[in-house]
CSV table of C-alpha atoms and ligand atoms in Angstrom, one decimal:
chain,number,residue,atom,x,y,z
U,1,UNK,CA,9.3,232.4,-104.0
U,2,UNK,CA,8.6,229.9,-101.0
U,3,UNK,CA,6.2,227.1,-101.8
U,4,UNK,CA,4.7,226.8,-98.8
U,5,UNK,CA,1.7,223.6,-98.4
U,6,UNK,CA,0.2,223.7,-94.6
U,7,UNK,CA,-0.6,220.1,-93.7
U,8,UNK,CA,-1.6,218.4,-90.4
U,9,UNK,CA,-1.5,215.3,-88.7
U,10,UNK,CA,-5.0,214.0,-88.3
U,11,UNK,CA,-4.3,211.8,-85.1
U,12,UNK,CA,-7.3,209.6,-84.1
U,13,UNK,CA,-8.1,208.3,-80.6
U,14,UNK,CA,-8.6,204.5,-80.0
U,15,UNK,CA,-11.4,202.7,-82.4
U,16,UNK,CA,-13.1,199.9,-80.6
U,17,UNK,CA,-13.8,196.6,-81.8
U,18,UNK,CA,-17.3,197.7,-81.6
U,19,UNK,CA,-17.2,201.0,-83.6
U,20,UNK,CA,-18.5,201.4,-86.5
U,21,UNK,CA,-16.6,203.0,-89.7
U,22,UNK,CA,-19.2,205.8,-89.2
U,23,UNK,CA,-17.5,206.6,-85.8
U,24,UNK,CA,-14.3,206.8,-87.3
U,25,UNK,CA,-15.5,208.8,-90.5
U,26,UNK,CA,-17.3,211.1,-88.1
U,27,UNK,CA,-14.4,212.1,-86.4
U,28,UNK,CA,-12.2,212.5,-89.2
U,29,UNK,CA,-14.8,215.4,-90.4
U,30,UNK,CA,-14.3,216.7,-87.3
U,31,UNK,CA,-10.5,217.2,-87.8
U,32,UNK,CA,-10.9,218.3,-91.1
U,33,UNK,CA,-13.0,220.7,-90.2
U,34,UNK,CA,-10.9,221.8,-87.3
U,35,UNK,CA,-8.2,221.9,-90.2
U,36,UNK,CA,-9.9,224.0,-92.5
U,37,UNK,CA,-10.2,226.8,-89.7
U,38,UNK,CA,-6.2,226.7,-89.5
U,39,UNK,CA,-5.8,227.0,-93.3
U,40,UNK,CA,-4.6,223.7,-93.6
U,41,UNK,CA,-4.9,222.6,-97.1
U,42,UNK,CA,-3.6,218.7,-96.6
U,43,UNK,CA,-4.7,216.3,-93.4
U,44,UNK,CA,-3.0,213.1,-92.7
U,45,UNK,CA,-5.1,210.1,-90.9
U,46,UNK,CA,-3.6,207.1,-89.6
U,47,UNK,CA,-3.4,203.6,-91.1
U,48,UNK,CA,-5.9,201.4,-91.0
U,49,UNK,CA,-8.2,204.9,-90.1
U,50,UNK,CA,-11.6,203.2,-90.2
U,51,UNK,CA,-11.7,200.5,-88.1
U,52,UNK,CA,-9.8,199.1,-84.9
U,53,UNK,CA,-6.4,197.9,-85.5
U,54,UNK,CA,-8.0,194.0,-86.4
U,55,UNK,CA,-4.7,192.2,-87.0
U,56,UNK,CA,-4.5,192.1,-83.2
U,57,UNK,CA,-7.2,189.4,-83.5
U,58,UNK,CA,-7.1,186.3,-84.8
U,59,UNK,CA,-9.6,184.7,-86.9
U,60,UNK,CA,-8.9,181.1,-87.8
U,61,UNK,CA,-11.0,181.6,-91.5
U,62,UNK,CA,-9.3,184.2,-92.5
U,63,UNK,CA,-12.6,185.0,-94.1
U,64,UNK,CA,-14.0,186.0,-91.3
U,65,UNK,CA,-12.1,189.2,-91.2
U,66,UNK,CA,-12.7,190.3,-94.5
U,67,UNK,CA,-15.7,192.1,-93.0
U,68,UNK,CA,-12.7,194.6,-91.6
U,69,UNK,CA,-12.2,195.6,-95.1
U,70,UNK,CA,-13.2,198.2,-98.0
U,71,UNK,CA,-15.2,196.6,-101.2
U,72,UNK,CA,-14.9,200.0,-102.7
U,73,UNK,CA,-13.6,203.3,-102.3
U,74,UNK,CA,-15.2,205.7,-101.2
U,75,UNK,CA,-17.9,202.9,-99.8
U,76,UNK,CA,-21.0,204.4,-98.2
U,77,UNK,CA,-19.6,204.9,-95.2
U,78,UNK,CA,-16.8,206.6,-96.0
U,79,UNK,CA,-18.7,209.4,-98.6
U,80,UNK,CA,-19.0,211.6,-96.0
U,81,UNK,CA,-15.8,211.9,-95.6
U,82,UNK,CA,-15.0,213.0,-99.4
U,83,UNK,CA,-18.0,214.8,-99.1
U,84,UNK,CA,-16.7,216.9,-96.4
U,85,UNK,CA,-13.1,217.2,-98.2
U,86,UNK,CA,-14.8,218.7,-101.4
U,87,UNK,CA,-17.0,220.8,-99.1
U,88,UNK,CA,-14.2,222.3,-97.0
U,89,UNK,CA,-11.8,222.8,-100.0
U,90,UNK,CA,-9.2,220.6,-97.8
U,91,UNK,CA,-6.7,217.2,-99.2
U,92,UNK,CA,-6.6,213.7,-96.9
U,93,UNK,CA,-4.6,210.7,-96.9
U,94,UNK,CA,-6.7,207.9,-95.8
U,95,UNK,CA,-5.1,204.2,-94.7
U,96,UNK,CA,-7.7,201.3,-94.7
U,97,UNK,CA,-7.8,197.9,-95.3
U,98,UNK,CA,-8.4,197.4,-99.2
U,99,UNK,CA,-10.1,194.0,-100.7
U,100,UNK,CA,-10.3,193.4,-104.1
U,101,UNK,CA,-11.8,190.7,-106.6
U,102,UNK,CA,-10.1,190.3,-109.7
U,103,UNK,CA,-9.2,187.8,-112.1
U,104,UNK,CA,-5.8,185.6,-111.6
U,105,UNK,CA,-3.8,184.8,-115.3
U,106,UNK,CA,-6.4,181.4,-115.6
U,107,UNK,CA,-9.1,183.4,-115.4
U,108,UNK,CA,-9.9,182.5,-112.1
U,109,UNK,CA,-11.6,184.4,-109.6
U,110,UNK,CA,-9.2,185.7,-106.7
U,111,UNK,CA,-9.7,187.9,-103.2
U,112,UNK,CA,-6.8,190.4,-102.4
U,113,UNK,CA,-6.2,192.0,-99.5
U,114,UNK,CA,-3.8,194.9,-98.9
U,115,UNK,CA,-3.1,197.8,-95.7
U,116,UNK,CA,-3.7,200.6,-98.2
U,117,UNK,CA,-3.1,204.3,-98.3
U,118,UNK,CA,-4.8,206.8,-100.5
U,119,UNK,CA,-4.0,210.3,-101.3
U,120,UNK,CA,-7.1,212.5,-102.2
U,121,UNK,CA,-7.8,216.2,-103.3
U,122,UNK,CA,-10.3,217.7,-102.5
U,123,UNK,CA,-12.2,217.4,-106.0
U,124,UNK,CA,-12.0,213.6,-104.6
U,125,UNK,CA,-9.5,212.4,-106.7
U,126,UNK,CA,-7.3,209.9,-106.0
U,127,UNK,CA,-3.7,211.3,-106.5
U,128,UNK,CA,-1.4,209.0,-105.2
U,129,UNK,CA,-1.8,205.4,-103.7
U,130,UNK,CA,0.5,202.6,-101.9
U,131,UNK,CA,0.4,198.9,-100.8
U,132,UNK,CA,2.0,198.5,-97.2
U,133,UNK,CA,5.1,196.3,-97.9
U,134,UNK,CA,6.7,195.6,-94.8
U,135,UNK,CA,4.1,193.6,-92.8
U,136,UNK,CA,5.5,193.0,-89.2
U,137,UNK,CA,4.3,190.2,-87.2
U,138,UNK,CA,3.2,186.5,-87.7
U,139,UNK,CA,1.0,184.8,-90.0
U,140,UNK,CA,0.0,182.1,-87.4
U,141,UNK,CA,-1.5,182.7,-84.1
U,142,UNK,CA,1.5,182.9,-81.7
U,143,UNK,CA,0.3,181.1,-78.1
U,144,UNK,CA,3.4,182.8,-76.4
U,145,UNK,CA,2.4,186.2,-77.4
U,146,UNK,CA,-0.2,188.3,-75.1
U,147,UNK,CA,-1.6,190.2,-78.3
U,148,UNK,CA,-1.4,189.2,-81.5
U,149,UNK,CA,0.1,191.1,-84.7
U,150,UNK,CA,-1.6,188.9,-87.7
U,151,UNK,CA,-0.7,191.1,-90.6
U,152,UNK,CA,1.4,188.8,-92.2
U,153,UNK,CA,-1.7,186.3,-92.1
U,154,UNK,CA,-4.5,188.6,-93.5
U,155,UNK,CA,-2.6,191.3,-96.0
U,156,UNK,CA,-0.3,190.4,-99.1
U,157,UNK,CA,2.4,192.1,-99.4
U,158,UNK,CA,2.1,195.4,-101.4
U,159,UNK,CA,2.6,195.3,-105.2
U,160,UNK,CA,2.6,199.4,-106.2
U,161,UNK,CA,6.6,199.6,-104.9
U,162,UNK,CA,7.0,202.9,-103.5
U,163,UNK,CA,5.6,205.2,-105.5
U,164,UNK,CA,6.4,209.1,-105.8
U,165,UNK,CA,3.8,211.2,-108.1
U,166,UNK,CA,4.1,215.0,-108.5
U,167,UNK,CA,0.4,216.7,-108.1
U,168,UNK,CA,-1.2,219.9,-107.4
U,169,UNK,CA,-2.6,220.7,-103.9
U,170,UNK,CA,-3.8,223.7,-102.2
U,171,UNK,CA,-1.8,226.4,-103.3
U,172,UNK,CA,1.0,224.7,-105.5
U,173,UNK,CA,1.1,223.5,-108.4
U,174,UNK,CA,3.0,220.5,-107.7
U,175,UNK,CA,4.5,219.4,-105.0
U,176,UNK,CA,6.3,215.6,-105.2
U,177,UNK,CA,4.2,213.3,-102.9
U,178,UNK,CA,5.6,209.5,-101.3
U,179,UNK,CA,3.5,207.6,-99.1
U,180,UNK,CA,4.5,204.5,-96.7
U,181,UNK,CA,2.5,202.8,-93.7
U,182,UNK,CA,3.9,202.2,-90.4
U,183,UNK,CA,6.2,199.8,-90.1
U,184,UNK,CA,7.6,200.4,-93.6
U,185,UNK,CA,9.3,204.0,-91.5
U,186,UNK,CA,11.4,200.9,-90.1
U,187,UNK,CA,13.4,200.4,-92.9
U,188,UNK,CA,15.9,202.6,-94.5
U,189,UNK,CA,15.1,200.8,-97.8
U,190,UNK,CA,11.5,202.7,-98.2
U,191,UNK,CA,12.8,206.2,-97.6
U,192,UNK,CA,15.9,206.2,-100.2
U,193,UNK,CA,13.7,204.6,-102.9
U,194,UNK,CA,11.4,207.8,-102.3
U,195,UNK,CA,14.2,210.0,-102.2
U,196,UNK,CA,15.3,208.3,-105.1
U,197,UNK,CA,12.3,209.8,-106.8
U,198,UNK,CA,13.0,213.2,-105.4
U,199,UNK,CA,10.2,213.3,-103.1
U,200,UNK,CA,9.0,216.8,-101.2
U,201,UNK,CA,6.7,215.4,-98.4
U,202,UNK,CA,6.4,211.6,-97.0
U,203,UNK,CA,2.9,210.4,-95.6
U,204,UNK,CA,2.4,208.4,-93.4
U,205,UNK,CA,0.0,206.6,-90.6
U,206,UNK,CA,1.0,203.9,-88.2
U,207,UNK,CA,-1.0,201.8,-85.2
U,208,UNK,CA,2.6,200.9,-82.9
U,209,UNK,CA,1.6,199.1,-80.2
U,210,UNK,CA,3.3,200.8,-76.7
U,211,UNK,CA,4.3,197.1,-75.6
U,212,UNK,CA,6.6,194.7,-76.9
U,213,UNK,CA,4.1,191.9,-77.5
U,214,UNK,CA,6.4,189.2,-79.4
U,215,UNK,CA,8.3,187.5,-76.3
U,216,UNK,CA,11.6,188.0,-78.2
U,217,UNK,CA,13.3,189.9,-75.3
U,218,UNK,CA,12.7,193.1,-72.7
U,219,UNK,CA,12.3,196.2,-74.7
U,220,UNK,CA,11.4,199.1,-72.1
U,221,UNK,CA,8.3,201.0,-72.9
U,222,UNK,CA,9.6,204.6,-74.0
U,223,UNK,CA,11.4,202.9,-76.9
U,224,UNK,CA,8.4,202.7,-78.6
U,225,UNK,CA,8.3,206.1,-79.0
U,226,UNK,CA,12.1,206.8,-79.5
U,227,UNK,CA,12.1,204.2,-82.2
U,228,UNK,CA,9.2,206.2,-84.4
U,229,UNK,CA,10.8,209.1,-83.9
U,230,UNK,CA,14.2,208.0,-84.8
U,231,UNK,CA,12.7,206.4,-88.0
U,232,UNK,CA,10.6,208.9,-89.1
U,233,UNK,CA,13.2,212.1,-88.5
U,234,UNK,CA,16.2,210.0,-89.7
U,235,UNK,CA,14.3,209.1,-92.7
U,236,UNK,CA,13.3,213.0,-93.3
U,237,UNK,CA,17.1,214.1,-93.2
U,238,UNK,CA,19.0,211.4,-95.0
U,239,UNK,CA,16.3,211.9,-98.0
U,240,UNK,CA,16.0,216.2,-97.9
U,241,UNK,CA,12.5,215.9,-97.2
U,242,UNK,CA,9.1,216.2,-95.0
U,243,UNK,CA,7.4,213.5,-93.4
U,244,UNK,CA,3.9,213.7,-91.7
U,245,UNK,CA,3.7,210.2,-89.5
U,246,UNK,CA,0.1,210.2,-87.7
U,247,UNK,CA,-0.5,207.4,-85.0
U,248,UNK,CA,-3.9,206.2,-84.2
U,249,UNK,CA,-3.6,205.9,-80.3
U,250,UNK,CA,-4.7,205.1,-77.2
U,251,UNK,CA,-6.3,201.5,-75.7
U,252,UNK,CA,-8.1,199.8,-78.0
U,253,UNK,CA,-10.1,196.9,-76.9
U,254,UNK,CA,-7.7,196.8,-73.7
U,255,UNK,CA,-4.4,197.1,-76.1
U,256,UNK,CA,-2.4,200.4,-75.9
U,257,UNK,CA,-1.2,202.2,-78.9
U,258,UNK,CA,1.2,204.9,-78.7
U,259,UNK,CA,0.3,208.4,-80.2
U,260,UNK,CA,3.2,210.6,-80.9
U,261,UNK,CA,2.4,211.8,-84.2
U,262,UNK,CA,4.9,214.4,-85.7
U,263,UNK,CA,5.5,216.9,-88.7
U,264,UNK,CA,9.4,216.6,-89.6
U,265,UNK,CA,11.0,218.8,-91.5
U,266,UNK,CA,14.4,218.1,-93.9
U,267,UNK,CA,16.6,219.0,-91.8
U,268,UNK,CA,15.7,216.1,-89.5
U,269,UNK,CA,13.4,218.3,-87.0
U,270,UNK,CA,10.3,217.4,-85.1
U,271,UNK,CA,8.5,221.2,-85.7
U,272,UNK,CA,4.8,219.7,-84.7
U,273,UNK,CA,3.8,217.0,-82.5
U,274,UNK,CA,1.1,215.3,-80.9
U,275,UNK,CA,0.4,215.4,-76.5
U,276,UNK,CA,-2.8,213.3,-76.3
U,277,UNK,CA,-3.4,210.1,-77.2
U,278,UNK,CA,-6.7,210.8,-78.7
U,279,UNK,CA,-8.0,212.8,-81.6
U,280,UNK,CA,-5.8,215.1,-82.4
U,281,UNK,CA,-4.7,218.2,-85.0
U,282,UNK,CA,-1.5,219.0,-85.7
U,283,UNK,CA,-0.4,221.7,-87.6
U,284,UNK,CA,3.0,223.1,-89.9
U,285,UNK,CA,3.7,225.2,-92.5
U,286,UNK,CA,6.2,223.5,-94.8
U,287,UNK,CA,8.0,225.3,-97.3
U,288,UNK,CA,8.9,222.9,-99.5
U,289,UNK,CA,11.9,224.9,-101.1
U,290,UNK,CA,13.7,223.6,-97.8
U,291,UNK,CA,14.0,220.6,-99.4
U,292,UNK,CA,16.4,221.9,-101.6
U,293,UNK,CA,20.0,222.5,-99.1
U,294,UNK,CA,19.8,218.8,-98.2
U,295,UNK,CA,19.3,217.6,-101.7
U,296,UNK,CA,22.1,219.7,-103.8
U,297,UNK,CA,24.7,219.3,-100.8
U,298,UNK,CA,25.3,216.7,-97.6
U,299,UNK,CA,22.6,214.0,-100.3
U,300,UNK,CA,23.4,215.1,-103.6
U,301,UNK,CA,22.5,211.8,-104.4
U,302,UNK,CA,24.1,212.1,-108.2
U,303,UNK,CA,27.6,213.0,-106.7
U,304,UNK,CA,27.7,211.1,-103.3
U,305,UNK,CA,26.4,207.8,-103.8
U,306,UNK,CA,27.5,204.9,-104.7
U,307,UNK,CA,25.2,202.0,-106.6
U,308,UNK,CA,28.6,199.8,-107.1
U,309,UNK,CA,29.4,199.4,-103.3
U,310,UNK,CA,25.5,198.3,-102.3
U,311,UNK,CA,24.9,195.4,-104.3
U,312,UNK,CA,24.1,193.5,-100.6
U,313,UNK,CA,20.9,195.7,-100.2
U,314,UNK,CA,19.3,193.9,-103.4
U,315,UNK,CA,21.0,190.3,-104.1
U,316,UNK,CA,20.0,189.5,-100.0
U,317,UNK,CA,17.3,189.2,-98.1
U,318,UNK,CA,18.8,188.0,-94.2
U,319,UNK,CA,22.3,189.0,-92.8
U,320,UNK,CA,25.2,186.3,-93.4
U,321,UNK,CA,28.3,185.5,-91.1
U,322,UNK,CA,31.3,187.3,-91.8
U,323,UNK,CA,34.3,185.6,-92.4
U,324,UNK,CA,36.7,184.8,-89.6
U,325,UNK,CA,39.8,186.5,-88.4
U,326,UNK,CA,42.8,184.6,-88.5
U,327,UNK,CA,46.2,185.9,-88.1
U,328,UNK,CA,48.1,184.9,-91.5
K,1,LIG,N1,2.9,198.3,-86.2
K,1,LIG,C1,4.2,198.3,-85.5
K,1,LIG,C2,5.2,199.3,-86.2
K,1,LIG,O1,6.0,198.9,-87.0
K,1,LIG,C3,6.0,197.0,-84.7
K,1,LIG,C4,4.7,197.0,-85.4
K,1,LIG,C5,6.2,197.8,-83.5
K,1,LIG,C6,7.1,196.4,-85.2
K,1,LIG,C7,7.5,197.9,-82.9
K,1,LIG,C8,8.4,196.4,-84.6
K,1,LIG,C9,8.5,197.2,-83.5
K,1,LIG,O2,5.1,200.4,-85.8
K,1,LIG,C10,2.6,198.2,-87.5
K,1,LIG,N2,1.2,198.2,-87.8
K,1,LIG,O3,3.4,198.0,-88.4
């Protein structure tokens, strides 16, 4: 019996600085309802899906950008948008800037500020959610760089870990759901810890700038894509599972974002992906049973691995100097 979830890739066009969260929101009911006539029972949306990609500029009271964030979820303006889930029957993963007020261990009043992801069914509850914990970039503005990538100065890094939760959706009755955001596909680290939890189907939106912005050295352009690709499908195969990465693309506010989005299947293979670099659909049926070749066989992680040779990956953070050949 094949347990088969249909799931797209919600790709959104560029959001200027300009547009309001109801721009975004209206579009996104646009692709679900575009989903809904393709029986797709799951939509993915980027990260940061309601607003431009702000980290790009730089706002010397950081306060000033909390305007760029969600008080609450679902606010106002994004109600519509679980309105139409419910309506239509059809599951989204949402990333957006989340700020929260709560109390530090004095008792005293603290601001967070996290790049989010949610999971939601379509009865609107939230299944699964995650904390982006790789945050690229700079927390200072960077005078040598043409745009800036400020995550590091207006998002803490994420405190949830990388968390896998089992739920119903669509037509199964489980199906083993991970989620990570962008530049979190970078790292090897994020995948295993989810495949460490057995997970089916990986979600996941990034905003990857087409340009290398940071002055560290020439990186030619069609990198940008090989480099999300290679993530995302090495990922997939070396943890038996799916992965749905959705870009939000094209020039925002004069910056270029690359589009790309993909469906990858366990085996490692791109079986959707995105032309445009605007809104966007993109469509697969996954039968999630396909996880299970990879899993009892080539990463059977019970018989293959091995904990006792890894300790590096845990006890440091930056690469040492090897010792020194000498001839004895
Ligand atoms: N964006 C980019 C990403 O990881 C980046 C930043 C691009 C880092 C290319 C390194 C190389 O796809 C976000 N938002 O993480």
């Amino acid at each position: 019996m094949s347990r088969i979830l249909t799931v797209a890739a919600g790709q959104l066009g560029p959001l200027q600085r300009a547009d309001s969260r109801t721009v975004a929101v209206q579009r996104m009911i646009r692709l679900l309802e575009r989903a809904k006539a393709r029986g797709v029972e799951l939509v993915v949306f980027p990260e940061l899906a309601l607003t431009t990609f702000f980290p790009r500029h730089y706002h010397a009271d950081i306060a000033e950008a909390d305007h760029w964030f969600e008080t609450a979820m679902p606010s106002p303006e994004v109600a519509p948008l679980f309105a139409a889930a419910r309506r239509l029957g059809v599951g989204f993963h949402l990333g957006y800037a989340e700020l929260l007020h709560e109390r530090a261990a004095d008792a005293s009043p603290r601001i967070r500020h996290f790049n989010t992801a949610i999971l939601v069914n379509p009865e609107g509850d939230i299944l699964l959610k995650y904390r982006k914990i790789h945050l690229p970039g700079h927390a200072e503005f960077d005078p040598r760089r043409a745009v800036q990538h400020l995550e590091k100065r207006y998002f803490e890094v994420g405190d949830l870990g990388f968390p896998v939760v089992r739920a119903p959706l669509g037509r199964l009755d489980g199906v083993n759901f991970g989620m990570m955001i962008c530049n979190d596909r970078r790292w090897p680290e994020s995948w295993r810890v989810l495949g460490l939890q057995s997970v089916e189907m990986v979600l996941l939106g990034y905003n990857t700038p087409s340009l290398n912005f940071s002055n560290a050295g020439f990186e030619a352009p069609h990198l940008r894509v090989l480099h999300s690709h290679l993530s995302v499908q090495a990922g997939a195969y070396q943890n038996a599972c799916f992965a749905v990465a959705t870009a939000k693309a094209g020039v925002e506010d004069g910056c270029e974002l690359i589009g790309h989005s993909i469906i990858v299947n366990p085996q490692g293979e791109i079986i959707a992906q995105a032309t445009s670099w605007d809104d966007e659909l993109i469509t697969a049926d996954c039968d999630l049973d396909a996880c299970t070749l990879g899993r009892t066989s080539v990463f059977a992680f019970d018989r293959h691995r091995r904990p006792e040779a890894y300790d590096r990956i845990t006890s440091q953070t930056g690469a040492v100097a090897p010792p020194v050949w000498r001839r004895t």
